[in-house]
Coordinates of C-alpha atoms and ligand atoms in Angstrom, one line a residue:
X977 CA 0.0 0.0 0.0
X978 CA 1.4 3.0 -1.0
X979 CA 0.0 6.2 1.0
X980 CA 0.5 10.0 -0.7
X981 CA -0.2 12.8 1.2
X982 CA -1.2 16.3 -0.5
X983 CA -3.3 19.3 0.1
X984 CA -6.7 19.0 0.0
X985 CA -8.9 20.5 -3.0
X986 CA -12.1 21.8 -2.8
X987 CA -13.5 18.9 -4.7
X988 CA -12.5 16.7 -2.1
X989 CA -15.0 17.7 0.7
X990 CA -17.7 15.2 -0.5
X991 CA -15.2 12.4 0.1
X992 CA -13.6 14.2 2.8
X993 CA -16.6 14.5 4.8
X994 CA -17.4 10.8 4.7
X995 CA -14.1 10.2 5.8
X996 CA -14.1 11.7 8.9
X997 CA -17.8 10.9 9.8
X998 CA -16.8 7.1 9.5
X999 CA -13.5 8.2 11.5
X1000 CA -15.3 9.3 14.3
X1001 CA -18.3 6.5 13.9
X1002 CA -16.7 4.4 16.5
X1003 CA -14.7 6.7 18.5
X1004 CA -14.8 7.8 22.1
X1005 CA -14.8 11.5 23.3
X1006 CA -17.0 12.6 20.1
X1007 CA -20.5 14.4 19.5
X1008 CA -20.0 13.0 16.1
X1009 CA -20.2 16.6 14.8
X1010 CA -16.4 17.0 13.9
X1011 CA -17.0 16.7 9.5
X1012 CA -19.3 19.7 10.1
X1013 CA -16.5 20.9 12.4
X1014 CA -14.2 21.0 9.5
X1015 CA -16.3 22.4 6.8
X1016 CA -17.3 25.2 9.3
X1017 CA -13.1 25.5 9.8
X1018 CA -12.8 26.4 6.1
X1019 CA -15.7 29.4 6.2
X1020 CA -12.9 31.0 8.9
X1021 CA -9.8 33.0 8.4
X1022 CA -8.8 30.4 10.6
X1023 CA -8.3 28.1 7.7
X1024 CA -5.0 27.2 6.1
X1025 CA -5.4 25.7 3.1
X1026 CA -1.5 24.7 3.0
X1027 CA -2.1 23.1 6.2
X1028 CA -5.3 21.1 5.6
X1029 CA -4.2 17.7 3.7
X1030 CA -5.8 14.4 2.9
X1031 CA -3.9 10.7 2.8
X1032 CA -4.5 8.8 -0.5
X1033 CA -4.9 5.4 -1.6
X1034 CA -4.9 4.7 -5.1
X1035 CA -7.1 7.9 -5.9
X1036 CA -9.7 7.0 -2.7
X1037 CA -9.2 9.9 0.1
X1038 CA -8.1 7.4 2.8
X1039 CA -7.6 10.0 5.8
X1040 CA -7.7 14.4 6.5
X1041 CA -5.9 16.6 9.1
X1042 CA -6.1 20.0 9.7
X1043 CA -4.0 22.8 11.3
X1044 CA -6.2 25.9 11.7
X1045 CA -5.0 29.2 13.7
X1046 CA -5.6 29.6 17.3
X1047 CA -4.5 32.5 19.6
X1048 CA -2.7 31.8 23.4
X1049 CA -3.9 35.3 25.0
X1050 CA -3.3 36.3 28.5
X1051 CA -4.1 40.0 30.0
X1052 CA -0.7 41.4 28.7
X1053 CA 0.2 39.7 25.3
X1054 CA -1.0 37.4 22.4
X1055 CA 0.9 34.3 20.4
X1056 CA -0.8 33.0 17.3
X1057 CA -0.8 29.0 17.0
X1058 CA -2.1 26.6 15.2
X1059 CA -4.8 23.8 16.3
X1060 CA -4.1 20.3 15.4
X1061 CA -8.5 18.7 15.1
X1062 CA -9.4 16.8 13.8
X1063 CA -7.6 14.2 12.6
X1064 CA -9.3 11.2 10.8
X1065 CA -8.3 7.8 9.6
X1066 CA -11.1 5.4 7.5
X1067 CA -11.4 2.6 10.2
X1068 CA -10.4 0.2 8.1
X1069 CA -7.0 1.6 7.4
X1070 CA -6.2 2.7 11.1
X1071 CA -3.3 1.5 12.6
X1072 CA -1.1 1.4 9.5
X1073 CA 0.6 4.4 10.2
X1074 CA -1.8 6.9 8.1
X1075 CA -2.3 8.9 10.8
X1076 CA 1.2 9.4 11.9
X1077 CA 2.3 10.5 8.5
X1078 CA -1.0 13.1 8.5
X1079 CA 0.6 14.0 11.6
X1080 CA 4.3 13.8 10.9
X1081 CA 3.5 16.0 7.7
X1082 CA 1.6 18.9 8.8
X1083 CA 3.6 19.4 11.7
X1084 CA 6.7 19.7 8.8
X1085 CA 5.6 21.8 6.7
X1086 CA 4.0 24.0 9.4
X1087 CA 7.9 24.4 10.4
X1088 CA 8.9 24.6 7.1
X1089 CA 6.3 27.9 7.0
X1090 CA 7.6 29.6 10.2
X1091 CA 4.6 28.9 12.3
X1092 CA 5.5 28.7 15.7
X1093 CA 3.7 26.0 17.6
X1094 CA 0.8 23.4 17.8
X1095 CA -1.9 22.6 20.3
X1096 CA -3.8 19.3 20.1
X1097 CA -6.6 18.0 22.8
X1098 CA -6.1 14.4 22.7
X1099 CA -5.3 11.0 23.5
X1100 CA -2.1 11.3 25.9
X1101 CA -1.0 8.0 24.7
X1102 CA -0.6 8.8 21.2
X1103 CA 0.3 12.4 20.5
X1104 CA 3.6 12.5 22.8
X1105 CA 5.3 10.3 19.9
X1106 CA 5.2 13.1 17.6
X1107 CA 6.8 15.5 20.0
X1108 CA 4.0 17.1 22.1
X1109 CA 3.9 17.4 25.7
X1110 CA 1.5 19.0 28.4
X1111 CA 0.4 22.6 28.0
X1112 CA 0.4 23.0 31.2
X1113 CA 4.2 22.3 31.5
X1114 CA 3.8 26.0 29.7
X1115 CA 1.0 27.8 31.5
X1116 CA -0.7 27.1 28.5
X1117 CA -4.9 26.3 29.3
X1118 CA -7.6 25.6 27.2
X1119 CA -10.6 27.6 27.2
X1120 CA -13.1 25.0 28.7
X1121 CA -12.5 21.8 31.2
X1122 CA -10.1 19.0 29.8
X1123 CA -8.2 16.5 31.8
X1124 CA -4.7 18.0 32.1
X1125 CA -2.7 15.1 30.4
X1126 CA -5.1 15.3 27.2
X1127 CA -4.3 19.2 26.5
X1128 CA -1.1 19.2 24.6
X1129 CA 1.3 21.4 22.8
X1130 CA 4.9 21.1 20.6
X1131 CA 7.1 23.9 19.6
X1132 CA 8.1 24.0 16.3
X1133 CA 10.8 26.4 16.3
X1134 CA 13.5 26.7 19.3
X1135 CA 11.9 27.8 22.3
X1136 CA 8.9 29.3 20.7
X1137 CA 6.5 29.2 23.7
X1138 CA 9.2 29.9 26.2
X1139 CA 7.7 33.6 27.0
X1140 CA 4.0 32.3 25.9
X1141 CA 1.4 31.5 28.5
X1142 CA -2.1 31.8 28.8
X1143 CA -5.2 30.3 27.1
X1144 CA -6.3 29.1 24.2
X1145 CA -8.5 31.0 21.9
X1146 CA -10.2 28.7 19.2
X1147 CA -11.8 30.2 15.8
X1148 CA -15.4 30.8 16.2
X1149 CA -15.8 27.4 14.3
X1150 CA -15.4 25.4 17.8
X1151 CA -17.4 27.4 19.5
X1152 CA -20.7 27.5 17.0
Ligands
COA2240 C1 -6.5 8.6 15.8 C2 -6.2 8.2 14.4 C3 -6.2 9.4 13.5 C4 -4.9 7.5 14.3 O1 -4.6 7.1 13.0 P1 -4.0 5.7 12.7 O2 -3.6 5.7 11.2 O3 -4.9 4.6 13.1 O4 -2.7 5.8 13.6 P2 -1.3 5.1 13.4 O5 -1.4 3.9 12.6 O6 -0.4 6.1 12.9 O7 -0.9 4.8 14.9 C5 -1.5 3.7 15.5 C6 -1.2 3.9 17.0 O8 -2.1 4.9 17.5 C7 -2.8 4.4 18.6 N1 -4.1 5.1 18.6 C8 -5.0 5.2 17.6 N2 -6.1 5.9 18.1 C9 -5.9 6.1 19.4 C10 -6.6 6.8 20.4 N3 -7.8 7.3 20.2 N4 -6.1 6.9 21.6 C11 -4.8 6.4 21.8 N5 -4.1 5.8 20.9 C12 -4.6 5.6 19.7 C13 -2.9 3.0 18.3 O9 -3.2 2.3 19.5 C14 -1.5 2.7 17.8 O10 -0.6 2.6 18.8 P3 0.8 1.8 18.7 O11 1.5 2.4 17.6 O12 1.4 2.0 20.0 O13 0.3 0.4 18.4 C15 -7.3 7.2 13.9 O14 -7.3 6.0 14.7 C16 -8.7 7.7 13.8 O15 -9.2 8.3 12.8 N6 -9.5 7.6 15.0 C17 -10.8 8.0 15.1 C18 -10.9 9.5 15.1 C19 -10.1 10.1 16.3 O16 -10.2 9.7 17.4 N7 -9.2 11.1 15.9 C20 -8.3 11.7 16.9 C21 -8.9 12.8 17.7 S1 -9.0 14.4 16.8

């Protein structure tokens, strides 16, 4: 099986939708609402579209990630960030590494475009392979209650959250 990753196009969100609905069929922690989440994502100025890519299978859109811009604000200062969610894999390929090249790719090129870090709420048994670690190890909070181990964040450039601290400001697209 040979996975590509690349961008995705607007005539994907059809497939991608599907995707992610069957993604999160099965899945704990959901309200099953996260392919509307996405599409919602994309009517935002949140939405990077060099950030938002799809894993391919032999033309079939196999799995979808996006990084979307968040703000860390406290009462003095502001960081922009991104927001890694969601992240879907077609059950019947997870655990074939799909989602760890979604993963391992956007955080790349997210370097590779000078953003600064990445904030994911998630399993804390899967995300600490690619590099993230608590928020909290930064004074880093998100803006509603999440078990402290689940609320991650990486730095993609040296010390990038070293003077950052606060909480997390999501586009209005979590919040609707
Ligand atoms: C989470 C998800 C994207 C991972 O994609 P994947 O292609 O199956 O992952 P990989 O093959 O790269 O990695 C498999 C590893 O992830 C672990 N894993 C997968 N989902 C996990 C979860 N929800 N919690 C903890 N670990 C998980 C597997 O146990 C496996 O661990 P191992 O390598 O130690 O055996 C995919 O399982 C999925 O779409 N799940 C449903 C939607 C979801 O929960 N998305 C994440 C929240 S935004």
């Amino acid at each position: 099986m040979k996975i590509s990753i690349r961008e995705e196009h607007p005539s994907d969100d059809k497939e991608i939708e599907c995707v992610i609905e069957m993604a999160f069929r099965h899945a704990e922690h959901t309200d099953h609402q996260e392919h509307k989440l996405v599409a919602k994502i994309r009517e935002t100025n949140a939405y990077q579209p060099d950030l938002t890519f799809v894993a391919v299978d032999n033309e079939r859109i196999v799995g979808h990630i996006v990084l979307s811009k968040i703000t860390i604000k406290n009462d003095n200062d502001h960081a922009d960030s991104l927001a890694l969610a969601p992240v879907s894999v077609l059950p019947v390929y997870q655990g074939r590494g799909i989602g760890s090249q979604l993963i391992q790719h956007a955080l790349s090129k997210a370097t590779e475009l000078g953003h600064q870090s990445v904030i994911v709420l998630g399993h804390e048994a899967y995300y600490p392979r690619f590099g993230f670690t608590r928020a909290s190890d930064w004074k880093i909070v998100a803006p509603f209650d999440v078990p402290d181990e689940s609320f991650m964040a990486i730095e993609l450039q040296p010390n990038a959250l070293q003077h950052v601290h606060g909480t997390v400001h999501y586009s209005r697209a979590f919040n609707e």
